[in-house]
XYZ file of C-alpha atoms in Angstrom:
652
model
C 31.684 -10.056 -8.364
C 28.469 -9.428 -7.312
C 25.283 -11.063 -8.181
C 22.973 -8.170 -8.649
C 23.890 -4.808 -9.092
C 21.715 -1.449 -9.670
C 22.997 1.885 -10.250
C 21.236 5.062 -9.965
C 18.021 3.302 -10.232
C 14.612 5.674 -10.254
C 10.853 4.573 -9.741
C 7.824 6.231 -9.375
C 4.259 6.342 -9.467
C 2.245 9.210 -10.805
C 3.738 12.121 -8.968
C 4.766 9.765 -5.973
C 8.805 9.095 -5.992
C 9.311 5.768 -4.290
C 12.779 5.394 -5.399
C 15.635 8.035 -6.633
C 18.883 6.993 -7.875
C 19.306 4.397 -5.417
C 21.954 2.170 -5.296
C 21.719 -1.531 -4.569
C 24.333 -4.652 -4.447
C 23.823 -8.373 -3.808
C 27.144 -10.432 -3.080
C 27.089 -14.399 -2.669
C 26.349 -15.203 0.678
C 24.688 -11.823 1.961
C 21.502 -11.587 3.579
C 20.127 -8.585 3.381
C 17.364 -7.198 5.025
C 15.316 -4.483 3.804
C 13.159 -2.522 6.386
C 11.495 0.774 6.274
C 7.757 2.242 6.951
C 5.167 0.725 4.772
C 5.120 2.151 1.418
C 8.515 3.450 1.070
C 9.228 1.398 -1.705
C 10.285 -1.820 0.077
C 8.339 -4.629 -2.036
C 9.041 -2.198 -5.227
C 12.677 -2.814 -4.949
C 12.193 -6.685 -4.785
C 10.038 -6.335 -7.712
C 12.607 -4.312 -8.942
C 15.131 -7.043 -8.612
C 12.518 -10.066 -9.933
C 11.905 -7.900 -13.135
C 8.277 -7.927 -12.357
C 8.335 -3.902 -12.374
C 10.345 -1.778 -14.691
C 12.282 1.204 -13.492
C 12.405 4.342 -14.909
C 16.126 5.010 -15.538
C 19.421 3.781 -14.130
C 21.599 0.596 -14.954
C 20.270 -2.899 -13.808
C 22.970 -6.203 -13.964
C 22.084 -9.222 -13.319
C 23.364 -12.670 -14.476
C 21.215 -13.769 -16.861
C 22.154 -17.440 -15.428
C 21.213 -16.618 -11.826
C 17.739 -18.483 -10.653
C 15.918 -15.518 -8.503
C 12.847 -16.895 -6.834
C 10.273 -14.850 -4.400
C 7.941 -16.209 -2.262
C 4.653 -15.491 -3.056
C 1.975 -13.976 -0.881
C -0.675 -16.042 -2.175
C 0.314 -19.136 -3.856
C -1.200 -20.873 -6.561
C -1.681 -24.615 -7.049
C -3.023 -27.188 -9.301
C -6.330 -28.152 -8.588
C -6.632 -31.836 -6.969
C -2.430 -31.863 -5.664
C -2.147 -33.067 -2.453
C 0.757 -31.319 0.134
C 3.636 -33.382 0.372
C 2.934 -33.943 -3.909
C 2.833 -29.612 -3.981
C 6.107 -29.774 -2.331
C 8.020 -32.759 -4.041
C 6.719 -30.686 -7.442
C 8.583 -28.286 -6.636
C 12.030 -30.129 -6.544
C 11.500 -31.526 -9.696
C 15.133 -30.137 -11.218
C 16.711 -31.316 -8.118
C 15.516 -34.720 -7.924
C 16.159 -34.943 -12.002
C 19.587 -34.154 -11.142
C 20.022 -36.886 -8.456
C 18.673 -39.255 -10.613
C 21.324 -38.602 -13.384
C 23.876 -38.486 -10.466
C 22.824 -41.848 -9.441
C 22.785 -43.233 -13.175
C 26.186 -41.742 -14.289
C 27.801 -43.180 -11.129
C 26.353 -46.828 -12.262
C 27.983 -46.389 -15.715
C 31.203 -45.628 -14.455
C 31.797 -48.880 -12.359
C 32.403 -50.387 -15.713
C 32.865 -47.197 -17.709
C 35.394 -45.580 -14.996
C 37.828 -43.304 -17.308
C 35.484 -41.544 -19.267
C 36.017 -38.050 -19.246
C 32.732 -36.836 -20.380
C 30.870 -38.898 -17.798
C 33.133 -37.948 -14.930
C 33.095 -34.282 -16.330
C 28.894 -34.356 -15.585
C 28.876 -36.170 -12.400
C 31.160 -33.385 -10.862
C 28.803 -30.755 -12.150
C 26.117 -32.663 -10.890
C 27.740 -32.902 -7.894
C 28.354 -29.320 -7.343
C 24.711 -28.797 -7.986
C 23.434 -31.660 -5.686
C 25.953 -30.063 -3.037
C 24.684 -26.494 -2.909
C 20.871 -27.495 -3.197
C 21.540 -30.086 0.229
C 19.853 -32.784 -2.270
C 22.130 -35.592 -0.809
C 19.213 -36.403 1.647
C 15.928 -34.874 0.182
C 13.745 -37.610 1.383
C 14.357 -37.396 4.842
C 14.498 -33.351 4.524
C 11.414 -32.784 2.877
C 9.505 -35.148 5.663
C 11.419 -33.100 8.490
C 9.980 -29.158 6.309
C 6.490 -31.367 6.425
C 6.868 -32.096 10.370
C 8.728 -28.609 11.252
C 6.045 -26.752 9.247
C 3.402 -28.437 11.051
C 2.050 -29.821 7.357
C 2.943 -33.650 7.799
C -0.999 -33.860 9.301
C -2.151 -32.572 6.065
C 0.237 -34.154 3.598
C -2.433 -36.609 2.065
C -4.677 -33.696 2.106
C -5.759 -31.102 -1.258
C -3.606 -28.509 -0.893
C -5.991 -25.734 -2.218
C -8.452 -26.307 0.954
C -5.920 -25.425 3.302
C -6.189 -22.250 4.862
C -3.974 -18.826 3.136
C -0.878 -19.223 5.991
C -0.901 -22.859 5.695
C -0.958 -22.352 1.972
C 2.001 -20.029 2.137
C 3.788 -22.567 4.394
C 4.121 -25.373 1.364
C 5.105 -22.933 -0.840
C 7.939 -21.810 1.249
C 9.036 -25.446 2.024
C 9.262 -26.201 -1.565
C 11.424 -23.022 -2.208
C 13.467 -23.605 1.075
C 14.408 -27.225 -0.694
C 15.427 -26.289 -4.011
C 17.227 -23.503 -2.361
C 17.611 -20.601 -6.069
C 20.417 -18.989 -6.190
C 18.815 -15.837 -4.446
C 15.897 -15.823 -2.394
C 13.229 -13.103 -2.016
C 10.981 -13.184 0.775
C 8.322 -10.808 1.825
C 7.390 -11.380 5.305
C 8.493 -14.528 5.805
C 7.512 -15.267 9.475
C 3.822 -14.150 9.217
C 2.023 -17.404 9.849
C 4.751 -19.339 11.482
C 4.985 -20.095 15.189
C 7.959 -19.583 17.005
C 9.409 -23.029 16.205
C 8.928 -22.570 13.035
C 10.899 -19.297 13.009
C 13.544 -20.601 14.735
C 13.837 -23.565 11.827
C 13.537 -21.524 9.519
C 16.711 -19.371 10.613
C 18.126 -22.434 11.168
C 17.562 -23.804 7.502
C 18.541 -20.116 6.319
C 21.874 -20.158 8.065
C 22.854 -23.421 8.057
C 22.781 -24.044 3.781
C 24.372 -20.744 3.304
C 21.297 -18.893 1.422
C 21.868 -16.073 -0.429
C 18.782 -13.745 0.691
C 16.714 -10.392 0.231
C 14.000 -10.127 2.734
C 11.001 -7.999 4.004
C 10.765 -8.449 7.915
C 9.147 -6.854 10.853
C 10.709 -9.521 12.941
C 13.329 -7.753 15.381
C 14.826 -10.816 16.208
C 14.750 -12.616 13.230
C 16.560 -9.909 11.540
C 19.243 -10.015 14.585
C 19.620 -13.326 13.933
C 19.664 -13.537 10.262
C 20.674 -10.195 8.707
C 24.303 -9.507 7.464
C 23.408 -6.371 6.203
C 20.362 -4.070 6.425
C 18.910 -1.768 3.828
C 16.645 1.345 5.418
C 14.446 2.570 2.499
C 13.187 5.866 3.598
C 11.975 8.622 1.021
C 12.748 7.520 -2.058
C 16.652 6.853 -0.855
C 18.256 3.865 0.795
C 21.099 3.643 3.696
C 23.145 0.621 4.433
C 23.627 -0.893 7.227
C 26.468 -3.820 8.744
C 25.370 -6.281 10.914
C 21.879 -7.041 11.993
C 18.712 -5.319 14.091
C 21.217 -4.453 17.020
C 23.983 -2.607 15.255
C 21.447 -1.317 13.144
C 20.268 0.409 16.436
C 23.435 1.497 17.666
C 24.073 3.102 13.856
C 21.627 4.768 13.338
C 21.228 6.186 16.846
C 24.648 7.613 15.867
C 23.263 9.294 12.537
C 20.383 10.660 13.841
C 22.154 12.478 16.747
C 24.119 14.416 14.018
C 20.830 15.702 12.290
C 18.832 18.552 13.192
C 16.669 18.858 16.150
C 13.389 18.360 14.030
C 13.777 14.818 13.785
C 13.738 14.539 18.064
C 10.907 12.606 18.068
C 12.690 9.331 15.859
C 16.036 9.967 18.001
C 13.970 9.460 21.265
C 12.311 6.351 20.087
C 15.863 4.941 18.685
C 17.084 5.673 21.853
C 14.411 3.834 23.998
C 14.921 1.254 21.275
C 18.728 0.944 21.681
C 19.014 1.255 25.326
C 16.418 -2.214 25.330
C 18.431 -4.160 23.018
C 21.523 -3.317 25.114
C 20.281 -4.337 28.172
C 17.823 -6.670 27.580
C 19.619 -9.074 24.795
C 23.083 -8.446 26.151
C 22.251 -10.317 29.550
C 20.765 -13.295 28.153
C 23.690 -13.414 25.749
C 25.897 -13.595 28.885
C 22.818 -16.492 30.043
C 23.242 -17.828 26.709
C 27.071 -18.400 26.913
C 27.371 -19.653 30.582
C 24.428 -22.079 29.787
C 26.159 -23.171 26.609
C 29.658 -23.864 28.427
C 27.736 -26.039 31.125
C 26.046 -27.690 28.382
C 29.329 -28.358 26.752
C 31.368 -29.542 29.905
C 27.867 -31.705 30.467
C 28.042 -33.779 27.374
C 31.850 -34.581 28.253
C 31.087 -35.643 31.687
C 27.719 -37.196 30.681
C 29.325 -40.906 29.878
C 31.149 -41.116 32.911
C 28.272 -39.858 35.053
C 24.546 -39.855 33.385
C 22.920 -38.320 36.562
C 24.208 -34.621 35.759
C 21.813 -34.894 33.009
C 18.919 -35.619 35.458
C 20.839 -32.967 37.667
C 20.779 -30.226 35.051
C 17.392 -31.073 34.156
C 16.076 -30.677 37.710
C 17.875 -27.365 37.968
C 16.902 -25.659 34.818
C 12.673 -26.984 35.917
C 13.601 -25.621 39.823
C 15.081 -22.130 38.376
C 11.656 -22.122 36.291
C 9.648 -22.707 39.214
C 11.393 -20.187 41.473
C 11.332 -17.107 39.063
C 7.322 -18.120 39.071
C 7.441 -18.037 43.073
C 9.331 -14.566 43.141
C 7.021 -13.100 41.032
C 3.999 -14.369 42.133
C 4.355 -12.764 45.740
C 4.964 -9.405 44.120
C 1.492 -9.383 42.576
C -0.788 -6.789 44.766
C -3.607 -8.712 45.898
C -5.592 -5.227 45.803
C -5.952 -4.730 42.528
C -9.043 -5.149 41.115
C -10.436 -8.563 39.943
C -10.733 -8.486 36.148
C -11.286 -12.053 35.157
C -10.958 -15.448 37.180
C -10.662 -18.898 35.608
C -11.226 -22.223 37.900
C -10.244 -25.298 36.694
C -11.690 -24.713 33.407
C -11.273 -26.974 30.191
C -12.434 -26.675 26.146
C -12.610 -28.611 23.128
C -13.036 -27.856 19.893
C -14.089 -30.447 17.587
C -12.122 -33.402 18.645
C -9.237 -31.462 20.054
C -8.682 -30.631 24.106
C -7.336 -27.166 23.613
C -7.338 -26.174 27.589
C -7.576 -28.758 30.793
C -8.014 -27.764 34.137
C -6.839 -24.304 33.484
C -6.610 -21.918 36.503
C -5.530 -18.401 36.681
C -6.352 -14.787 37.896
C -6.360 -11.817 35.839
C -5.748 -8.788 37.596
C -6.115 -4.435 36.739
C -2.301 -3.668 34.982
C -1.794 -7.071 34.528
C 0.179 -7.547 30.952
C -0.449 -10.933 29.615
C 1.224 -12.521 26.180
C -0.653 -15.591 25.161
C 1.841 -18.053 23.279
C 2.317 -21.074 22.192
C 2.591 -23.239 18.363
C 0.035 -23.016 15.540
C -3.828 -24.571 16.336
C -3.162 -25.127 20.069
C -5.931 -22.880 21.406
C -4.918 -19.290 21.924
C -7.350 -17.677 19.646
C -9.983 -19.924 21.617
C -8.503 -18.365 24.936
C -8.895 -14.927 23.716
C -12.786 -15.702 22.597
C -13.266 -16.817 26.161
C -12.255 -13.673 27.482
C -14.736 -12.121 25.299
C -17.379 -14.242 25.691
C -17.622 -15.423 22.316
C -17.419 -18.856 22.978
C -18.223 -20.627 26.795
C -15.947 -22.833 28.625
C -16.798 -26.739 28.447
C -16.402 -27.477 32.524
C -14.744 -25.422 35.443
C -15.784 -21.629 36.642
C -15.330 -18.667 34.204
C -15.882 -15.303 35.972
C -15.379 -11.903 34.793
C -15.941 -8.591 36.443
C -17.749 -5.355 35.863
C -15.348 -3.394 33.405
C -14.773 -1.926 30.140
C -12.625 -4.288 27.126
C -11.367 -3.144 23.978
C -10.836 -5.885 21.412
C -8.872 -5.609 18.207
C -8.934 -8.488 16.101
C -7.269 -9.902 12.685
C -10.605 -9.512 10.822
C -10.756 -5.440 12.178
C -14.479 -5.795 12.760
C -14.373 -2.783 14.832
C -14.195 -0.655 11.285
C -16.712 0.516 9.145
C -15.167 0.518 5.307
C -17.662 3.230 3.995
C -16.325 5.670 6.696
C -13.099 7.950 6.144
C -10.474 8.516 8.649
C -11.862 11.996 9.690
C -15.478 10.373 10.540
C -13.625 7.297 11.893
C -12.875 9.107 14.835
C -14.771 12.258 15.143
C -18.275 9.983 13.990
C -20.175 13.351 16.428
C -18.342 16.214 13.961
C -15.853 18.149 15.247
C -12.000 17.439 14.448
C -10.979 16.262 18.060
C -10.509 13.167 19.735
C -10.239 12.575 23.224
C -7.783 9.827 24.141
C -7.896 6.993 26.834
C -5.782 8.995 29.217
C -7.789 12.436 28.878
C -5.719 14.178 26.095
C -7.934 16.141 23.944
C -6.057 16.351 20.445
C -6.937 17.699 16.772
C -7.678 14.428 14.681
C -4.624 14.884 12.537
C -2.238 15.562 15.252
C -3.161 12.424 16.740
C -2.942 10.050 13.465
C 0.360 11.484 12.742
C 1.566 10.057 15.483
C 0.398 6.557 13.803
C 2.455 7.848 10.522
C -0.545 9.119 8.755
C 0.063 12.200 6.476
C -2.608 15.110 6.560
C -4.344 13.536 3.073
C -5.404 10.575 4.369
C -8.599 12.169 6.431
C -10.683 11.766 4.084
C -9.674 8.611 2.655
C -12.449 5.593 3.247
C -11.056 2.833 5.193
C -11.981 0.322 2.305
C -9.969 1.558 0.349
C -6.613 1.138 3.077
C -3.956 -1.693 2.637
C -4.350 -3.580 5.479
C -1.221 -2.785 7.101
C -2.673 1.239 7.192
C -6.324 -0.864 8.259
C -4.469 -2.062 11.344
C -3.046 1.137 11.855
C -6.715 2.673 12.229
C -7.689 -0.053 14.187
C -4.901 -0.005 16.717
C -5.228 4.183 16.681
C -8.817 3.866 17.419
C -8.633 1.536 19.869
C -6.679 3.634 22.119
C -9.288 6.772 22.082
C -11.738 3.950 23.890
C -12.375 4.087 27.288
C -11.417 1.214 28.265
C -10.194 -0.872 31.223
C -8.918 -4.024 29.368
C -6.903 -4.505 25.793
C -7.660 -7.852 24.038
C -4.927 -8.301 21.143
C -4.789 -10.797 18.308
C -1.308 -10.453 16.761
C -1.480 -6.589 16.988
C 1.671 -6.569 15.080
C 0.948 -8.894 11.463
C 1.284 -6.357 8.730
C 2.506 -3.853 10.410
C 6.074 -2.388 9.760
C 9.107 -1.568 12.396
C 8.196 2.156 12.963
C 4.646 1.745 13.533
C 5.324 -1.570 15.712
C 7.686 0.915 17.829
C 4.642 3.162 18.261
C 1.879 0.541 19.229
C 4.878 -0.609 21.646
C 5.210 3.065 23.332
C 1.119 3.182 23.685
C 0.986 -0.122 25.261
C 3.361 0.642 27.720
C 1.822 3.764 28.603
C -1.690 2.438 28.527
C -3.279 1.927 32.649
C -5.541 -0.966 32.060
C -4.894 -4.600 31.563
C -3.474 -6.080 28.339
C -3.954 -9.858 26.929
C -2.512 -10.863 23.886
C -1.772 -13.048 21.520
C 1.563 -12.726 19.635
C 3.908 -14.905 17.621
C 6.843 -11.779 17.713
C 9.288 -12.813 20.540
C 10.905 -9.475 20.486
C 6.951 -7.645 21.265
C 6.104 -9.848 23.776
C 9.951 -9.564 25.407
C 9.306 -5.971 25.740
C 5.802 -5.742 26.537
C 4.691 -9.263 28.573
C 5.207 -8.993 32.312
C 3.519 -12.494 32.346
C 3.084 -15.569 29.603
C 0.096 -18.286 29.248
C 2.383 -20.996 27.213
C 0.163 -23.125 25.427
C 1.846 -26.247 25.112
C 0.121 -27.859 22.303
C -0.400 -31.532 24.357
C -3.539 -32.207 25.654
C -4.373 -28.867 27.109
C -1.744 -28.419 28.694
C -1.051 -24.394 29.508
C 2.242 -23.020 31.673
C 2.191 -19.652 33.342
C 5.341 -17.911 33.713
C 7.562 -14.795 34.403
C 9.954 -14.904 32.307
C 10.860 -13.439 29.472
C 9.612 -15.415 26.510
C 13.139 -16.180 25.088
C 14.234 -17.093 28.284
C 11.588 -19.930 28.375
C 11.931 -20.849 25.136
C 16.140 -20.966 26.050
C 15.086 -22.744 28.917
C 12.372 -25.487 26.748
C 15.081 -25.941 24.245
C 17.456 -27.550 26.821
C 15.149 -29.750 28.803
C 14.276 -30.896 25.370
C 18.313 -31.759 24.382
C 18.876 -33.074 27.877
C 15.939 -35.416 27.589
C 17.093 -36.003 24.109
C 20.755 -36.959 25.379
C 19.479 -39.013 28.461
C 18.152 -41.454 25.591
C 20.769 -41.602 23.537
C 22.926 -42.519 27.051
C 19.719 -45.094 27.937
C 20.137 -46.571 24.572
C 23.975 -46.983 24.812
C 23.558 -48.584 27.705
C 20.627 -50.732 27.013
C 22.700 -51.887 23.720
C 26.413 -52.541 26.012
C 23.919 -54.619 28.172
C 22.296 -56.797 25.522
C 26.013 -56.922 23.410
C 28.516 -59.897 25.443
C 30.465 -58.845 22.695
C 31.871 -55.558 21.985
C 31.303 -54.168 18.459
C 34.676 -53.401 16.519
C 35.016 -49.683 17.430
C 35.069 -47.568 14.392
C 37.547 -45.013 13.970
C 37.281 -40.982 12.934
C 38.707 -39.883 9.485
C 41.795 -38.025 9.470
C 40.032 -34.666 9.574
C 37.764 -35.847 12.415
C 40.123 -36.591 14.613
C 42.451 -33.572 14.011
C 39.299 -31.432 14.805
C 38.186 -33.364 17.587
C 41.773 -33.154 19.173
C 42.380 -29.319 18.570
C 38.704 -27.960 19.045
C 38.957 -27.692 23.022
C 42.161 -25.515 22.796
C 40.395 -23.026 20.096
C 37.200 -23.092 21.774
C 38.911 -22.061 24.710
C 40.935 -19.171 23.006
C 37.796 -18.080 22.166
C 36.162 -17.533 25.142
C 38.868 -15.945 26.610
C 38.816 -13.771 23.470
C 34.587 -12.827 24.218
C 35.996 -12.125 28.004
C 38.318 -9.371 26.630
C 35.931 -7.614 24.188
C 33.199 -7.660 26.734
C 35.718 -5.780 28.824
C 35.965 -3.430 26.001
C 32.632 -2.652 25.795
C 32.654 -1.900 29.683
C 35.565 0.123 29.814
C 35.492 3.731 27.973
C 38.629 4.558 26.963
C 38.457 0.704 25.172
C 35.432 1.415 23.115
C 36.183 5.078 22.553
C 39.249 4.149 20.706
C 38.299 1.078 18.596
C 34.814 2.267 18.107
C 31.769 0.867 19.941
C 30.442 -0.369 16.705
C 33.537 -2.418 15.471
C 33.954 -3.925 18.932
C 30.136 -5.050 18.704
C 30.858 -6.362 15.201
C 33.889 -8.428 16.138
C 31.881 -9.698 19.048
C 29.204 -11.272 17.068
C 31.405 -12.254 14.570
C 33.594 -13.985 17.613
C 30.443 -15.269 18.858
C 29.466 -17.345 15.511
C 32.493 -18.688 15.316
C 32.819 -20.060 19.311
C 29.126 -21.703 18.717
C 30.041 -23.456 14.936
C 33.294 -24.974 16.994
C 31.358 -25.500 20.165
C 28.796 -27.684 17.396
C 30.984 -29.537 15.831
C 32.379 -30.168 18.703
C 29.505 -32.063 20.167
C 28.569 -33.632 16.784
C 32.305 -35.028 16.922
C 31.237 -36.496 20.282
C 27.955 -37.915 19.003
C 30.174 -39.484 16.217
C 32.318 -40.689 18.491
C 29.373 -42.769 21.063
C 27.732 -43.993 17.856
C 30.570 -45.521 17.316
C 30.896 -47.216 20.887
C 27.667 -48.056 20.476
């Protein structure tokens, strides 16, 4: 039965149809993701769903019972509530519930066959189950430390910056997890750690979930279904960002040749997904099955740890080498830092920094929350000076576009915007000459809009001016701050085609993996510990792949160290303790699945290589099964390992 259900629903405003007899259904355990160009109707049909806006006609259901919760773009809290009290507010049912639990379950020890008290504690216990309430102490300190709030716990929560602000409010709605969950942007304001445990949280308790994202990869990796809402109509769509692609790409080659323009950028769109993500799949699940065979082997023989670890740091240092001696030492100089260090306030944001910056060189800036970027790109602009070390910087042209769009003058509309000499042409970066209009439709921007004032723009159509304007600048150099906040997919696909096309040299600083995959040649990693910054060739999810195991192997070469240290300082051995029933079954037939399963990834991959395969199944059902055969292989391949974890605690 499904949760919510709308039939033939309508909406509009004034003369402006954002939604026609649209259908819409939530089942338990979807979660869907709704995409589509900024004011489609996107946050109308979540509104829609929260009851905040009424529609015009069709049939809404919804259980009455259900608890729907949204996160809200600008919280509100009570004045003098400290963070970790704003979040433990918030869980108020939940911890009223544990409490009864843990009263009723007192009671029975003397009062054990009575029906009416056993009849609440297994409701109570469903309820405690689903909301992961078992543990809320120790959950809500690891949202605190994940969130990067646990600093500013003690602290009022209403003098915390607007992301920071949004960041409790989504902890406390993570924790007493509603029965569907709305979220608008989610991953605006979080790092890429936080991202990735957020997914993790989303996946792992089995939320039900609408959500707004421009995230590519987020919606990959959390997205059972997505929803396209496109002129007032909506189109389904199974699976997440990449079959979405591959969909799609197959419904817009069966329309008519107007729309040549969106099948070209699909295209370009799909063809990077396949080839990009599909080979550090392949990365992925080699990696995975040495990390697997590793943590067997690791008891007998702890160096393969130190082994792995000294491979994974030497493949790290190599890509760097190969790169590095493909750089042409001709190009031209842009900017060249020696040595150089800054602190803010009490905090050592860069030590002993060196790098060159060269013409055409593509730089991503990344890195956690508050660990200096934004002071980086201020450098490079010469808004701020470097503390010690050489700073130089060349004789050329830079083109800055920043979160606070200073570059824009509110009282101007579009038309003077960018023809401020009259006229109705503008003369691009690389020499096109183009009528004003035919150059912001290319930024989505119908023929109306000239002579709208900027002021009055939602910001996601500001940064759309901004980012249009900035390429009719001559320029030689492209300074970025998170060019792609409030932006939606289509127009992100656009900025991405500009960028590549654009001659000069491009530093930014982004939080969206997938943008700076496609569009980074080069990373500055900011570390976050005492200044520390990395520079790399890699792909960013192929150091962050890379960071994630040197952190578990350095993770599992302490857990060996401490199993050691405690067989050492034991004569005596503890009693062993044994696995449950269940545990032991799993533990003993896991291996023989897991390895069904690879074998069973081997053979679709095949498929998908061989055409006569694919043809016959259909490319998009083999792709399906494969991620479906994929989830399963890494849930065994965990519990797995946990099993083994169990299993040394125990000798332990």
């Amino acid at each position: 039965m499904a949760l919510i259900d709308l039939q033939n629903i309508s909406k509009q405003y004034d003369i402006k149809v954002i939604l026609k007899n649209v259908n819409f259904t939530l089942n338990q355990g979807q979660r869907i993701a709704v995409i589509g160009q900024n004011g489609q109707g996107k946050s109308t049909l979540l509104k829609i769903i929260t009851g905040e806006v009424e529609v015009d006609s069709g049939e809404k259901a919804i259980d009455k019972s259900l608890k729907i919760e949204m996160l809200a773009q600008q919280p509100k809290f009570k004045a003098d509530l400290m963070v970790r009290d704003a979040i433990e507010e918030q869980l108020v049912e939940v911890k009223s519930a544990k409490d009864e639990y843990e009263d009723i379950s007192q009671k029975l020890v003397t009062d054990y066959e009575n029906e009416t008290l056993l009849h609440r504690q297994s409701e109570l216990a469903t309820f405690l189950e689903f909301h992961n309430a078992w543990d809320l102490d120790n959950l809500i300190e690891r949202v605190l430390i994940e969130f990067q709030l646990k600093e500013f716990e003690h602290k009022d929560v209403n003098l915390l910056s607007g992301g920071e602000q949004r960041r409790v409010s989504l902890a406390g709605l993570l924790l007493r997890k509603p029965d569907v969950l709305l979220l608008d942007e989610p991953t605006n304001h979080l790092d890429v750690y936080m991202v990735e445990f957020l997914e993790e949280l989303l996946i792992k308790n089995n939320f039900t979930l609408i959500f707004i994202s421009h995230d590519r990869y987020f919606i990959d990796n959390i997205a059972t279904e997505i929803v396209e809402v496109e002129n007032g109509e909506i189109r389904k769509f199974k699976g997440g960002y990449t079959s979405y692609l591959e969909q799609k790409q197959q419904l817009l080659e069966n329309m008519e040749k107007e729309h040549h323009n969106l099948i070209r950028m699909v295209k370009r769109e799909a063809y990077w997904m396949q080839h990009g993500i599909s080979a550090r799949r392949k990365r992925n699940e080699r990696r995975k099955s040495e990390y697997f065979d590793l943590k067997k082997k690791a008891k007998s023989n702890p160096s393969l740890i130190k082994k792995m670890s000294v491979e994974l740091q030497r493949e790290q240092k190599a890509f760097n080498s190969s790169e590095e001696a493909k750089i042409q030492n001709k190009r031209k100089m842009l900017f060249e830092l020696d040595d150089i260090s800054k602190t803010l306030g009490n905090k050592l944001l860069i030590k002993d920094f060196t790098a060159r910056i060269l013409q055409k060189d593509t730089i991503a800036i990344v890195g956690p929350n508050g660990t200096g970027k934004s002071t980086m790109l201020k450098i490079f602009m010469d808004k701020l000076q470097v503390d010690s070390g050489s700073f130089k910087k060349g004789d050329f042209k830079i083109g800055y576009f920043d979160q606070q769009r200073e570059m824009l003058d509110d009282n101007r509309n579009l038309m003077e915007t960018f023809c401020p000499n009259g006229g109705d042409r503008v003369v691009l970066a690389d020499g096109r000459n183009l009528h004003v209009y035919g150059y912001l439709k290319n930024f989505l921007f119908p023929r109306e809009y000239l002579d709208k004032k900027v002021g009055v723009l939602s910001g996601g159509e500001k940064n759309r001016v901004a980012l249009a304007l900035l390429f009719t600048k001559d320029i030689d150099c492209m300074v970025l701050d998170e060019p792609t906040n409030d932006l939606d997919i289509p127009t992100i696909n656009i900025l991405e085609e500009y960028l590549q096309n654009f001659q000069g040299a491009l530093i930014f600083v982004s939080h969206d993996i997938y943008f700076v995959d496609k569009i980074a040649k080069k990373l500055f990693v900011f570390k976050g510990h005492d200044g520390q910054i990395f520079e790399s060739f890699q792909p960013y999810t192929e150091y962050l792949e890379i960071e994630k195991e040197l952190k578990d192997l350095s993770e599992l070469d302490k857990e060996f160290t401490k199993v050691e240290n405690n067989q050492t300082k034991n004569s005596t051995p503890k009693k062993q303790t044994k696995l449950s029933y269940k545990d032991q079954r799993d533990y003993d037939n896991l291996p023989k699945e897991i390895e069904e399963l690879e074998l069973k990834i081997e053979e679709i991959n095949k498929c998908l290589s061989t055409p006569s395969c694919y043809e016959e199944k259909g490319i998009v059902a083999i792709s399906q099964e494969l991620e479906e055969t994929n989830s399963i292989y890494e849930k065994k391949v965990e519990r797995y390992l946990e099993l083994e974890e169990m299993i040394e605690s125990f000798n332990s």
